[in-house]
Amino acid sequence: MSENLAPKLEKYLPPPVLALAKIAGREASELGQELYLVGGVVRDLFLGRANFDYDLVVEGNAISLARRLAKDSQAKLTTHSHFGTAKLKYPGFSLDLATARSEIYSRPGALPTVKPGSLKDDLIRRDFSINAMALCLTPQHFGGLIDLYHGKDDLERGLIRILHPNSFIDDATRILRALRYEHRLGFKLETETERLLRRDVAMLDTISGDRLRHELELILKEDQPEKMLRRADELEVLSKIHPAIKGNGWLGKMFAKARQVDKRTSPLSLYLCLLIYNLTEKENEELISRLNFPKRLAQAMRHTLQLKAHLHNLANPKLKPSDIYQSLHGYAAPAIQANALASESPIVSQNLRLYLTKLRYVKPLLNGEDLKRMGVSEGPRLGEILNALHRAKLNGEVRTRKDEERFVRS
Ligand code: ATP
């Protein structure tokens, strides 16, 4: 152990987590096991960044340790015996415990075969040196740092470094992870890591659509994801996902605008609709199937291009609100928003925004039941009257309930 970080750890962890980490360390020791805090939380402790993912590794058996800890507390325990992992949910936080394991990749991109191993085995299977540090939690060495791959040096130098030359071949999702950390932490790829990343970019083909999509979504959840997409473009990572997607200046401008209109921290579906905005329908379908997008997102992406092909209908300043409603009703909101941002016609954008901010919420006060009570008999005629009433409401021709009743009678 190179250094003792007990004082730092005691300051960094919230008091209830620290108390539990100490109890867990003592219990592990009584079972003759070693317990460590590992991964992102150790990295973030050095960087002084908040991280509430408490990943613990047990040299021994994570499940039996978790069971012991659950016994004398109000924690909710879930276990996965197949993976040798357990989760303890306490009020306000949770601890993830995993049995230290070694991994063998039967073929590139496949999920690895896993068996119990030592902490050293567990650390070498990790993605980057900065994520491969551990802090001992058992009492004899509490706070002792295990840094077999010089993660601390790399943190000080601001470098993202893989642990062995086949790392990107074993698991090419690490290519996208590398770009995410580079951007999030303001780090650089270490020279040899960058060379190997460029060499192995084609290994992205070995990754399943779901895993690739998950990594893309994690990128889109970061601050200013356009910067990562630009870097991914430069490193030919994006073109490997699909040759038509680009992380260029246009996309950067659109993403920045997207954040202004959609104040959620990561307007994921809107970002996706913008990402595919300049694709053909065929390219869009290829991307949807490569990344296995779920129905709702795939639909928003398709609607984006369908609407884009019909925008000329909305380029008329004299359109009535009911015409705008008619043209846009049924399109997914992110698809409309993407077109509002990307369209070069101010009239089109204005009409799209009017729909999004106002028209889509307009509803008559009277419903079918009210109409029946007023003597309209059930059947197609009732539907027609309701539609006419909705149009009149959109166009501001009726406002109050009385107006609506007069309209129906007429
Ligand atoms: P974040 O701060 O984004 O949550 P994290 O470091 O906690 O990042 P996770 O994705 O939660 O990352 O993964 C936890 C740990 O598991 C990482 O720190 C890393 O050591 C390891 N890990 C995750 N994904 C991989 C991978 N594809 N290959 C190797 N190790 C990985």
CSV table of C-alpha atoms and ligand atoms in Angstrom, one decimal:
chain,number,residue,atom,x,y,z
A,1,MET,CA,0.0,0.0,0.0
A,2,SER,CA,1.5,3.2,-1.2
A,3,GLU,CA,-0.2,5.8,1.0
A,4,ASN,CA,-2.8,6.1,3.8
A,5,LEU,CA,-5.8,8.2,3.0
A,6,ALA,CA,-7.9,7.6,6.1
A,7,PRO,CA,-8.1,11.3,7.0
A,8,LYS,CA,-9.2,12.2,3.4
A,9,LEU,CA,-11.7,9.4,3.3
A,10,GLU,CA,-13.2,10.5,6.7
A,11,LYS,CA,-13.7,14.0,5.3
A,12,TYR,CA,-15.0,12.9,1.9
A,13,LEU,CA,-17.6,10.3,2.8
A,14,PRO,CA,-20.9,11.5,4.3
A,15,PRO,CA,-21.0,10.4,8.0
A,16,PRO,CA,-23.6,7.6,7.7
A,17,VAL,CA,-21.7,6.1,4.8
A,18,LEU,CA,-18.4,6.4,6.6
A,19,ALA,CA,-19.9,4.7,9.7
A,20,LEU,CA,-21.2,1.9,7.6
A,21,ALA,CA,-17.9,1.5,5.6
A,22,LYS,CA,-16.1,1.0,9.0
A,23,ILE,CA,-18.7,-1.5,10.2
A,24,ALA,CA,-18.5,-3.4,6.9
A,25,GLY,CA,-14.7,-3.4,7.1
A,26,ARG,CA,-14.8,-4.8,10.7
A,27,GLU,CA,-17.4,-7.5,9.7
A,28,ALA,CA,-15.3,-8.5,6.6
A,29,SER,CA,-12.2,-8.8,8.8
A,30,GLU,CA,-14.1,-11.1,11.2
A,31,LEU,CA,-15.0,-13.2,8.2
A,32,GLY,CA,-11.3,-13.3,7.3
A,33,GLN,CA,-12.0,-11.2,4.1
A,34,GLU,CA,-10.6,-8.0,2.8
A,35,LEU,CA,-12.9,-5.1,1.8
A,36,TYR,CA,-12.2,-2.2,-0.5
A,37,LEU,CA,-13.8,0.9,-1.9
A,38,VAL,CA,-13.1,1.0,-5.6
A,39,GLY,CA,-13.6,2.7,-8.9
A,40,GLY,CA,-15.1,6.1,-9.6
A,41,VAL,CA,-15.6,7.1,-6.0
A,42,VAL,CA,-11.9,6.7,-5.3
A,43,ARG,CA,-11.1,8.8,-8.4
A,44,ASP,CA,-13.5,11.5,-7.3
A,45,LEU,CA,-12.2,11.5,-3.8
A,46,PHE,CA,-8.8,12.6,-5.2
A,47,LEU,CA,-10.5,15.1,-7.5
A,48,GLY,CA,-12.7,16.5,-4.8
A,49,ARG,CA,-15.8,15.8,-6.9
A,50,ALA,CA,-19.0,14.4,-5.5
A,51,ASN,CA,-19.8,10.8,-6.2
A,52,PHE,CA,-22.6,8.8,-4.6
A,53,ASP,CA,-21.9,5.5,-6.2
A,54,TYR,CA,-20.3,3.5,-3.4
A,55,ASP,CA,-18.7,0.4,-5.1
A,56,LEU,CA,-17.2,-2.0,-2.7
A,57,VAL,CA,-15.1,-5.1,-3.6
A,58,VAL,CA,-14.7,-8.1,-1.3
A,59,GLU,CA,-11.8,-10.5,-1.5
A,60,GLY,CA,-14.0,-13.4,-0.4
A,61,ASN,CA,-17.8,-13.5,-0.7
A,62,ALA,CA,-19.7,-10.3,-1.2
A,63,ILE,CA,-23.1,-11.9,-0.6
A,64,SER,CA,-22.3,-13.4,2.8
A,65,LEU,CA,-20.9,-10.1,3.9
A,66,ALA,CA,-23.9,-8.2,2.7
A,67,ARG,CA,-26.2,-10.6,4.5
A,68,ARG,CA,-24.4,-10.0,7.7
A,69,LEU,CA,-24.6,-6.3,7.3
A,70,ALA,CA,-28.3,-6.4,6.4
A,71,LYS,CA,-29.1,-8.5,9.5
A,72,ASP,CA,-28.6,-5.7,12.1
A,73,SER,CA,-29.9,-2.8,10.1
A,74,GLN,CA,-32.9,-1.5,8.3
A,75,ALA,CA,-31.1,-1.9,4.9
A,76,LYS,CA,-32.9,-3.6,2.0
A,77,LEU,CA,-30.8,-6.3,0.5
A,78,THR,CA,-30.8,-7.6,-3.0
A,79,THR,CA,-28.4,-10.2,-4.2
A,80,HIS,CA,-27.3,-11.7,-7.6
A,81,SER,CA,-25.7,-15.0,-6.7
A,82,HIS,CA,-24.8,-15.6,-10.4
A,83,PHE,CA,-22.6,-12.5,-10.4
A,84,GLY,CA,-21.6,-12.7,-6.7
A,85,THR,CA,-23.0,-9.1,-6.1
A,86,ALA,CA,-25.3,-7.6,-3.6
A,87,LYS,CA,-26.9,-4.2,-3.1
A,88,LEU,CA,-27.7,-2.7,0.3
A,89,LYS,CA,-30.2,0.1,0.2
A,90,TYR,CA,-30.1,2.4,3.3
A,91,PRO,CA,-32.3,5.4,3.6
A,92,GLY,CA,-30.6,8.0,1.4
A,93,PHE,CA,-27.8,5.9,-0.1
A,94,SER,CA,-26.9,2.4,-1.2
A,95,LEU,CA,-23.7,0.3,-1.2
A,96,ASP,CA,-22.9,-2.0,-4.1
A,97,LEU,CA,-20.8,-5.0,-3.0
A,98,ALA,CA,-19.1,-7.3,-5.5
A,99,THR,CA,-17.0,-10.3,-5.0
A,100,ALA,CA,-13.5,-9.6,-6.5
A,101,ARG,CA,-13.4,-11.3,-9.8
A,102,SER,CA,-11.3,-12.0,-12.8
A,103,GLU,CA,-12.6,-11.8,-16.4
A,104,ILE,CA,-11.8,-13.6,-19.6
A,105,TYR,CA,-13.0,-12.4,-22.9
A,106,SER,CA,-13.8,-15.3,-25.1
A,107,ARG,CA,-14.1,-13.0,-28.1
A,108,PRO,CA,-13.9,-9.2,-28.6
A,109,GLY,CA,-17.0,-7.4,-27.5
A,110,ALA,CA,-18.6,-10.4,-25.9
A,111,LEU,CA,-19.5,-10.2,-22.2
A,112,PRO,CA,-16.7,-11.7,-20.3
A,113,THR,CA,-16.6,-15.0,-18.5
A,114,VAL,CA,-16.2,-14.2,-14.8
A,115,LYS,CA,-14.8,-16.1,-11.8
A,116,PRO,CA,-13.8,-15.2,-8.3
A,117,GLY,CA,-10.4,-13.7,-8.0
A,118,SER,CA,-8.1,-11.3,-6.1
A,119,LEU,CA,-8.3,-7.6,-5.8
A,120,LYS,CA,-5.5,-7.4,-8.3
A,121,ASP,CA,-7.5,-9.5,-10.8
A,122,ASP,CA,-10.5,-7.2,-10.2
A,123,LEU,CA,-8.5,-4.1,-10.8
A,124,ILE,CA,-6.8,-5.2,-14.1
A,125,ARG,CA,-10.2,-5.9,-15.7
A,126,ARG,CA,-11.1,-2.2,-15.3
A,127,ASP,CA,-11.2,0.4,-18.0
A,128,PHE,CA,-8.6,3.1,-17.1
A,129,SER,CA,-5.9,3.6,-14.5
A,130,ILE,CA,-7.9,6.5,-12.9
A,131,ASN,CA,-10.8,4.1,-12.3
A,132,ALA,CA,-8.6,1.2,-11.1
A,133,MET,CA,-7.6,2.4,-7.6
A,134,ALA,CA,-8.9,0.9,-4.3
A,135,LEU,CA,-9.0,2.0,-0.7
A,136,CYS,CA,-8.8,-0.6,2.0
A,137,LEU,CA,-11.7,-0.6,4.5
A,138,THR,CA,-10.7,-3.4,6.9
A,139,PRO,CA,-9.5,-2.0,10.2
A,140,GLN,CA,-5.8,-3.1,10.0
A,141,HIS,CA,-5.2,-1.0,6.8
A,142,PHE,CA,-8.2,1.4,6.9
A,143,GLY,CA,-7.6,4.1,4.2
A,144,GLY,CA,-4.6,2.3,2.6
A,145,LEU,CA,-4.4,3.1,-1.1
A,146,ILE,CA,-3.9,0.3,-3.7
A,147,ASP,CA,-2.8,1.9,-6.9
A,148,LEU,CA,-1.2,-0.8,-9.0
A,149,TYR,CA,-1.5,1.1,-12.3
A,150,HIS,CA,-0.4,4.6,-11.3
A,151,GLY,CA,-3.9,6.0,-11.4
A,152,LYS,CA,-3.0,8.8,-9.0
A,153,ASP,CA,-0.1,9.9,-11.2
A,154,ASP,CA,-2.5,9.9,-14.2
A,155,LEU,CA,-5.0,12.0,-12.2
A,156,GLU,CA,-2.3,14.5,-11.4
A,157,ARG,CA,-1.3,14.6,-15.1
A,158,GLY,CA,-4.8,14.6,-16.4
A,159,LEU,CA,-4.5,11.5,-18.4
A,160,ILE,CA,-6.9,8.7,-19.5
A,161,ARG,CA,-4.8,5.5,-19.8
A,162,ILE,CA,-5.9,2.0,-20.5
A,163,LEU,CA,-4.3,-0.8,-18.5
A,164,HIS,CA,-3.2,-3.1,-21.3
A,165,PRO,CA,-2.8,-2.9,-25.1
A,166,ASN,CA,-5.8,-5.2,-25.8
A,167,SER,CA,-8.2,-3.2,-23.6
A,168,PHE,CA,-10.2,-1.7,-26.5
A,169,ILE,CA,-10.3,-5.0,-28.3
A,170,ASP,CA,-11.7,-6.8,-25.3
A,171,ASP,CA,-14.4,-4.2,-24.8
A,172,ALA,CA,-14.7,-1.4,-27.3
A,173,THR,CA,-17.3,0.4,-25.2
A,174,ARG,CA,-14.2,1.7,-23.4
A,175,ILE,CA,-13.6,3.9,-26.5
A,176,LEU,CA,-16.7,5.9,-25.8
A,177,ARG,CA,-16.1,5.8,-22.0
A,178,ALA,CA,-12.6,7.3,-22.6
A,179,LEU,CA,-14.1,10.2,-24.5
A,180,ARG,CA,-16.7,10.8,-21.8
A,181,TYR,CA,-14.1,11.0,-19.0
A,182,GLU,CA,-11.7,13.0,-21.2
A,183,HIS,CA,-14.4,15.6,-21.5
A,184,ARG,CA,-16.0,15.4,-18.1
A,185,LEU,CA,-12.7,15.8,-16.2
A,186,GLY,CA,-10.9,18.0,-18.8
A,187,PHE,CA,-8.3,15.3,-19.3
A,188,LYS,CA,-6.4,14.0,-22.4
A,189,LEU,CA,-6.0,10.6,-23.8
A,190,GLU,CA,-2.5,9.4,-22.9
A,191,THR,CA,-0.5,9.1,-26.2
A,192,GLU,CA,-0.3,5.3,-26.4
A,193,THR,CA,-3.9,5.0,-25.4
A,194,GLU,CA,-4.9,7.4,-28.2
A,195,ARG,CA,-2.8,5.4,-30.7
A,196,LEU,CA,-4.5,2.1,-29.6
A,197,LEU,CA,-7.9,3.8,-29.6
A,198,ARG,CA,-7.4,4.9,-33.2
A,199,ARG,CA,-6.1,1.4,-34.1
A,200,ASP,CA,-9.0,-0.4,-32.5
A,201,VAL,CA,-11.9,1.9,-33.5
A,202,ALA,CA,-13.2,-0.8,-35.8
A,203,MET,CA,-13.8,-3.0,-32.8
A,204,LEU,CA,-17.0,-1.0,-32.1
A,205,ASP,CA,-18.5,-3.3,-34.7
A,206,THR,CA,-18.3,-6.1,-32.1
A,207,ILE,CA,-20.5,-4.3,-29.6
A,208,SER,CA,-24.2,-5.0,-29.4
A,209,GLY,CA,-26.7,-2.2,-30.3
A,210,ASP,CA,-28.0,-2.0,-26.7
A,211,ARG,CA,-24.5,-1.5,-25.2
A,212,LEU,CA,-23.5,1.0,-27.8
A,213,ARG,CA,-26.8,2.9,-27.3
A,214,HIS,CA,-26.3,2.9,-23.6
A,215,GLU,CA,-22.8,4.5,-24.0
A,216,LEU,CA,-24.2,7.1,-26.4
A,217,GLU,CA,-26.9,8.0,-24.0
A,218,LEU,CA,-24.4,8.4,-21.2
A,219,ILE,CA,-22.5,10.8,-23.5
A,220,LEU,CA,-25.7,12.7,-24.1
A,221,LYS,CA,-26.3,13.0,-20.4
A,222,GLU,CA,-23.1,14.9,-19.8
A,223,ASP,CA,-22.7,18.6,-20.0
A,224,GLN,CA,-22.2,19.9,-23.5
A,225,PRO,CA,-22.2,16.5,-25.2
A,226,GLU,CA,-21.5,18.2,-28.6
A,227,LYS,CA,-17.9,18.5,-27.5
A,228,MET,CA,-17.6,14.8,-27.0
A,229,LEU,CA,-19.3,14.2,-30.3
A,230,ARG,CA,-16.9,16.5,-32.1
A,231,ARG,CA,-14.0,14.6,-30.6
A,232,ALA,CA,-15.6,11.3,-31.5
A,233,ASP,CA,-16.0,12.5,-35.0
A,234,GLU,CA,-12.3,13.5,-35.2
A,235,LEU,CA,-11.2,10.1,-33.9
A,236,GLU,CA,-13.6,8.4,-36.5
A,237,VAL,CA,-15.6,6.9,-33.7
A,238,LEU,CA,-18.9,8.4,-34.8
A,239,SER,CA,-18.5,7.3,-38.4
A,240,LYS,CA,-18.0,3.8,-37.1
A,241,ILE,CA,-21.4,3.9,-35.3
A,242,HIS,CA,-22.9,5.2,-38.6
A,243,PRO,CA,-21.0,6.9,-41.5
A,244,ALA,CA,-23.6,9.7,-41.8
A,245,ILE,CA,-23.6,11.1,-38.3
A,246,LYS,CA,-21.4,14.1,-37.7
A,247,GLY,CA,-20.3,15.9,-34.6
A,248,ASN,CA,-19.8,19.2,-36.4
A,249,GLY,CA,-20.3,22.9,-35.7
A,250,TRP,CA,-23.9,22.9,-36.8
A,251,LEU,CA,-24.7,20.2,-34.3
A,252,GLY,CA,-22.9,22.2,-31.6
A,253,LYS,CA,-25.1,25.2,-32.3
A,254,MET,CA,-28.3,23.1,-32.3
A,255,PHE,CA,-27.4,21.4,-29.0
A,256,ALA,CA,-26.7,24.7,-27.4
A,257,LYS,CA,-30.1,26.0,-28.6
A,258,ALA,CA,-31.8,22.8,-27.4
A,259,ARG,CA,-30.5,23.4,-23.9
A,260,GLN,CA,-32.0,26.9,-23.9
A,261,VAL,CA,-35.5,25.7,-24.9
A,262,ASP,CA,-35.5,22.5,-22.9
A,263,LYS,CA,-34.2,23.3,-19.5
A,264,ARG,CA,-33.9,19.7,-18.4
A,265,THR,CA,-30.3,18.8,-17.7
A,266,SER,CA,-30.1,16.5,-20.7
A,267,PRO,CA,-32.9,16.7,-23.3
A,268,LEU,CA,-32.0,13.2,-24.6
A,269,SER,CA,-34.7,12.7,-27.1
A,270,LEU,CA,-34.3,16.2,-28.5
A,271,TYR,CA,-30.5,15.7,-28.9
A,272,LEU,CA,-31.2,12.4,-30.7
A,273,CYS,CA,-33.6,14.1,-33.1
A,274,LEU,CA,-31.0,16.7,-33.9
A,275,LEU,CA,-28.2,14.2,-34.3
A,276,ILE,CA,-30.1,12.5,-37.1
A,277,TYR,CA,-31.5,15.7,-38.6
A,278,ASN,CA,-29.3,15.6,-41.7
A,279,LEU,CA,-29.6,11.8,-42.3
A,280,THR,CA,-31.8,10.3,-45.0
A,281,GLU,CA,-34.7,8.1,-43.9
A,282,LYS,CA,-32.7,5.1,-45.0
A,283,GLU,CA,-29.7,6.1,-42.9
A,284,ASN,CA,-32.0,6.9,-40.0
A,285,GLU,CA,-33.5,3.4,-40.2
A,286,GLU,CA,-30.0,1.9,-40.3
A,287,LEU,CA,-29.0,3.8,-37.1
A,288,ILE,CA,-32.3,2.8,-35.4
A,289,SER,CA,-31.6,-0.8,-36.1
A,290,ARG,CA,-27.9,-0.7,-35.3
A,291,LEU,CA,-28.5,0.9,-31.9
A,292,ASN,CA,-31.8,-1.0,-31.3
A,293,PHE,CA,-33.5,2.2,-30.2
A,294,PRO,CA,-36.7,1.6,-28.2
A,295,LYS,CA,-40.0,2.3,-29.8
A,296,ARG,CA,-40.6,5.8,-28.3
A,297,LEU,CA,-37.2,7.2,-29.3
A,298,ALA,CA,-37.3,5.5,-32.7
A,299,GLN,CA,-40.6,7.1,-33.4
A,300,ALA,CA,-39.4,10.5,-32.4
A,301,MET,CA,-36.4,10.1,-34.8
A,302,ARG,CA,-38.7,9.0,-37.7
A,303,HIS,CA,-41.1,11.8,-37.0
A,304,THR,CA,-38.3,14.3,-37.2
A,305,LEU,CA,-37.5,13.4,-40.8
A,306,GLN,CA,-41.1,12.9,-41.8
A,307,LEU,CA,-42.0,16.4,-40.5
A,308,LYS,CA,-38.8,17.9,-42.1
A,309,ALA,CA,-40.1,16.7,-45.5
A,310,HIS,CA,-43.4,18.5,-45.0
A,311,LEU,CA,-42.2,21.8,-43.5
A,312,HIS,CA,-43.1,23.7,-46.6
A,313,ASN,CA,-46.7,23.4,-45.6
A,314,LEU,CA,-45.9,25.5,-42.5
A,315,ALA,CA,-44.1,28.3,-44.3
A,316,ASN,CA,-47.2,30.4,-44.6
A,317,PRO,CA,-47.7,33.3,-42.2
A,318,LYS,CA,-51.5,33.3,-42.9
A,319,LEU,CA,-52.1,29.8,-41.6
A,320,LYS,CA,-54.9,29.6,-39.1
A,321,PRO,CA,-54.0,28.0,-35.7
A,322,SER,CA,-56.4,25.1,-36.6
A,323,ASP,CA,-54.4,24.5,-39.8
A,324,ILE,CA,-51.1,24.4,-37.8
A,325,TYR,CA,-52.7,22.0,-35.3
A,326,GLN,CA,-53.9,19.8,-38.2
A,327,SER,CA,-50.4,19.6,-39.7
A,328,LEU,CA,-48.6,18.8,-36.5
A,329,HIS,CA,-51.1,16.8,-34.4
A,330,GLY,CA,-49.7,13.3,-33.9
A,331,TYR,CA,-46.0,14.1,-34.3
A,332,ALA,CA,-43.8,13.4,-31.3
A,333,ALA,CA,-42.9,16.7,-29.4
A,334,PRO,CA,-39.1,16.3,-29.7
A,335,ALA,CA,-39.4,15.9,-33.4
A,336,ILE,CA,-41.3,19.1,-33.7
A,337,GLN,CA,-38.9,20.9,-31.3
A,338,ALA,CA,-35.9,19.6,-33.4
A,339,ASN,CA,-37.5,21.0,-36.6
A,340,ALA,CA,-38.3,24.3,-34.8
A,341,LEU,CA,-34.6,24.7,-33.9
A,342,ALA,CA,-33.2,23.5,-37.2
A,343,SER,CA,-35.5,25.1,-39.7
A,344,GLU,CA,-34.0,28.1,-41.5
A,345,SER,CA,-37.5,29.6,-42.0
A,346,PRO,CA,-38.5,32.0,-39.2
A,347,ILE,CA,-42.2,31.5,-40.1
A,348,VAL,CA,-41.9,27.7,-39.9
A,349,SER,CA,-40.1,27.9,-36.6
A,350,GLN,CA,-42.7,30.3,-35.2
A,351,ASN,CA,-45.6,28.1,-36.3
A,352,LEU,CA,-43.9,25.0,-34.8
A,353,ARG,CA,-43.2,26.9,-31.5
A,354,LEU,CA,-46.8,28.1,-31.4
A,355,TYR,CA,-48.0,24.5,-31.6
A,356,LEU,CA,-45.6,23.4,-28.9
A,357,THR,CA,-46.2,26.1,-26.4
A,358,LYS,CA,-49.9,26.7,-26.9
A,359,LEU,CA,-52.0,24.9,-29.6
A,360,ARG,CA,-51.3,21.4,-28.5
A,361,TYR,CA,-52.8,22.1,-25.1
A,362,VAL,CA,-56.0,23.8,-26.4
A,363,LYS,CA,-59.1,21.7,-25.7
A,364,PRO,CA,-62.8,22.7,-25.7
A,365,LEU,CA,-64.5,22.8,-22.4
A,366,LEU,CA,-67.4,20.7,-23.6
A,367,ASN,CA,-66.9,17.0,-24.2
A,368,GLY,CA,-68.9,14.2,-25.9
A,369,GLU,CA,-71.0,13.7,-22.8
A,370,ASP,CA,-71.9,17.4,-22.6
A,371,LEU,CA,-72.9,17.3,-26.3
A,372,LYS,CA,-75.2,14.3,-25.7
A,373,ARG,CA,-76.8,16.1,-22.8
A,374,MET,CA,-77.4,19.0,-25.2
A,375,GLY,CA,-79.3,16.6,-27.5
A,376,VAL,CA,-76.7,15.6,-30.0
A,377,SER,CA,-77.2,11.9,-30.7
A,378,GLU,CA,-74.2,9.5,-30.7
A,379,GLY,CA,-72.6,8.7,-34.1
A,380,PRO,CA,-70.2,10.3,-36.6
A,381,ARG,CA,-72.1,13.6,-36.4
A,382,LEU,CA,-71.1,14.0,-32.8
A,383,GLY,CA,-67.4,13.5,-33.7
A,384,GLU,CA,-67.7,16.1,-36.5
A,385,ILE,CA,-69.2,18.7,-34.1
A,386,LEU,CA,-66.5,18.1,-31.5
A,387,ASN,CA,-63.8,18.6,-34.2
A,388,ALA,CA,-65.4,21.7,-35.5
A,389,LEU,CA,-65.6,23.0,-31.9
A,390,HIS,CA,-61.9,22.2,-31.3
A,391,ARG,CA,-61.1,24.1,-34.5
A,392,ALA,CA,-63.2,27.1,-33.4
A,393,LYS,CA,-61.5,27.0,-30.0
A,394,LEU,CA,-58.0,26.9,-31.6
A,395,ASN,CA,-58.9,29.9,-33.8
A,396,GLY,CA,-60.2,31.9,-30.9
A,397,GLU,CA,-63.8,31.9,-32.2
A,398,VAL,CA,-65.1,30.5,-29.0
A,399,ARG,CA,-63.8,31.2,-25.5
A,400,THR,CA,-66.3,30.6,-22.7
A,401,ARG,CA,-68.5,27.6,-22.0
A,402,LYS,CA,-71.5,29.7,-23.2
A,403,ASP,CA,-69.7,30.5,-26.5
A,404,GLU,CA,-69.1,26.7,-27.0
A,405,GLU,CA,-72.8,25.9,-26.2
A,406,ARG,CA,-73.9,28.5,-28.7
A,407,PHE,CA,-71.5,27.1,-31.3
A,408,VAL,CA,-72.8,23.6,-30.8
A,409,ARG,CA,-76.4,24.7,-31.2
A,410,SER,CA,-75.7,26.6,-34.3
B,1,ATP,P1,-19.5,7.5,-13.4
B,1,ATP,O1,-18.8,8.6,-12.6
B,1,ATP,O2,-19.8,7.9,-14.8
B,1,ATP,O3,-20.6,6.9,-12.7
B,1,ATP,P2,-18.0,5.3,-12.6
B,1,ATP,O4,-16.5,5.4,-12.6
B,1,ATP,O5,-18.7,5.1,-11.3
B,1,ATP,O6,-18.4,6.5,-13.5
B,1,ATP,P3,-19.5,3.1,-13.7
B,1,ATP,O7,-19.9,3.0,-15.1
B,1,ATP,O8,-20.5,3.2,-12.6
B,1,ATP,O9,-18.3,4.1,-13.6
B,1,ATP,O10,-18.6,1.8,-13.4
B,1,ATP,C1,-18.0,1.5,-12.2
B,1,ATP,C2,-16.5,1.1,-12.3
B,1,ATP,O11,-16.5,-0.1,-13.1
B,1,ATP,C3,-15.7,2.0,-13.1
B,1,ATP,O12,-15.0,3.0,-12.3
B,1,ATP,C4,-14.7,1.1,-13.8
B,1,ATP,O13,-13.6,0.8,-12.9
B,1,ATP,C5,-15.5,-0.1,-14.0
B,1,ATP,N1,-16.0,-0.3,-15.4
B,1,ATP,C6,-17.2,0.2,-15.8
B,1,ATP,N2,-17.4,-0.1,-17.1
B,1,ATP,C7,-16.2,-0.7,-17.5
B,1,ATP,C8,-15.8,-1.3,-18.8
B,1,ATP,N3,-16.5,-1.3,-19.9
B,1,ATP,N4,-14.6,-1.9,-18.8
B,1,ATP,C9,-13.9,-2.0,-17.6
B,1,ATP,N5,-14.2,-1.5,-16.5
B,1,ATP,C10,-15.4,-0.9,-16.4
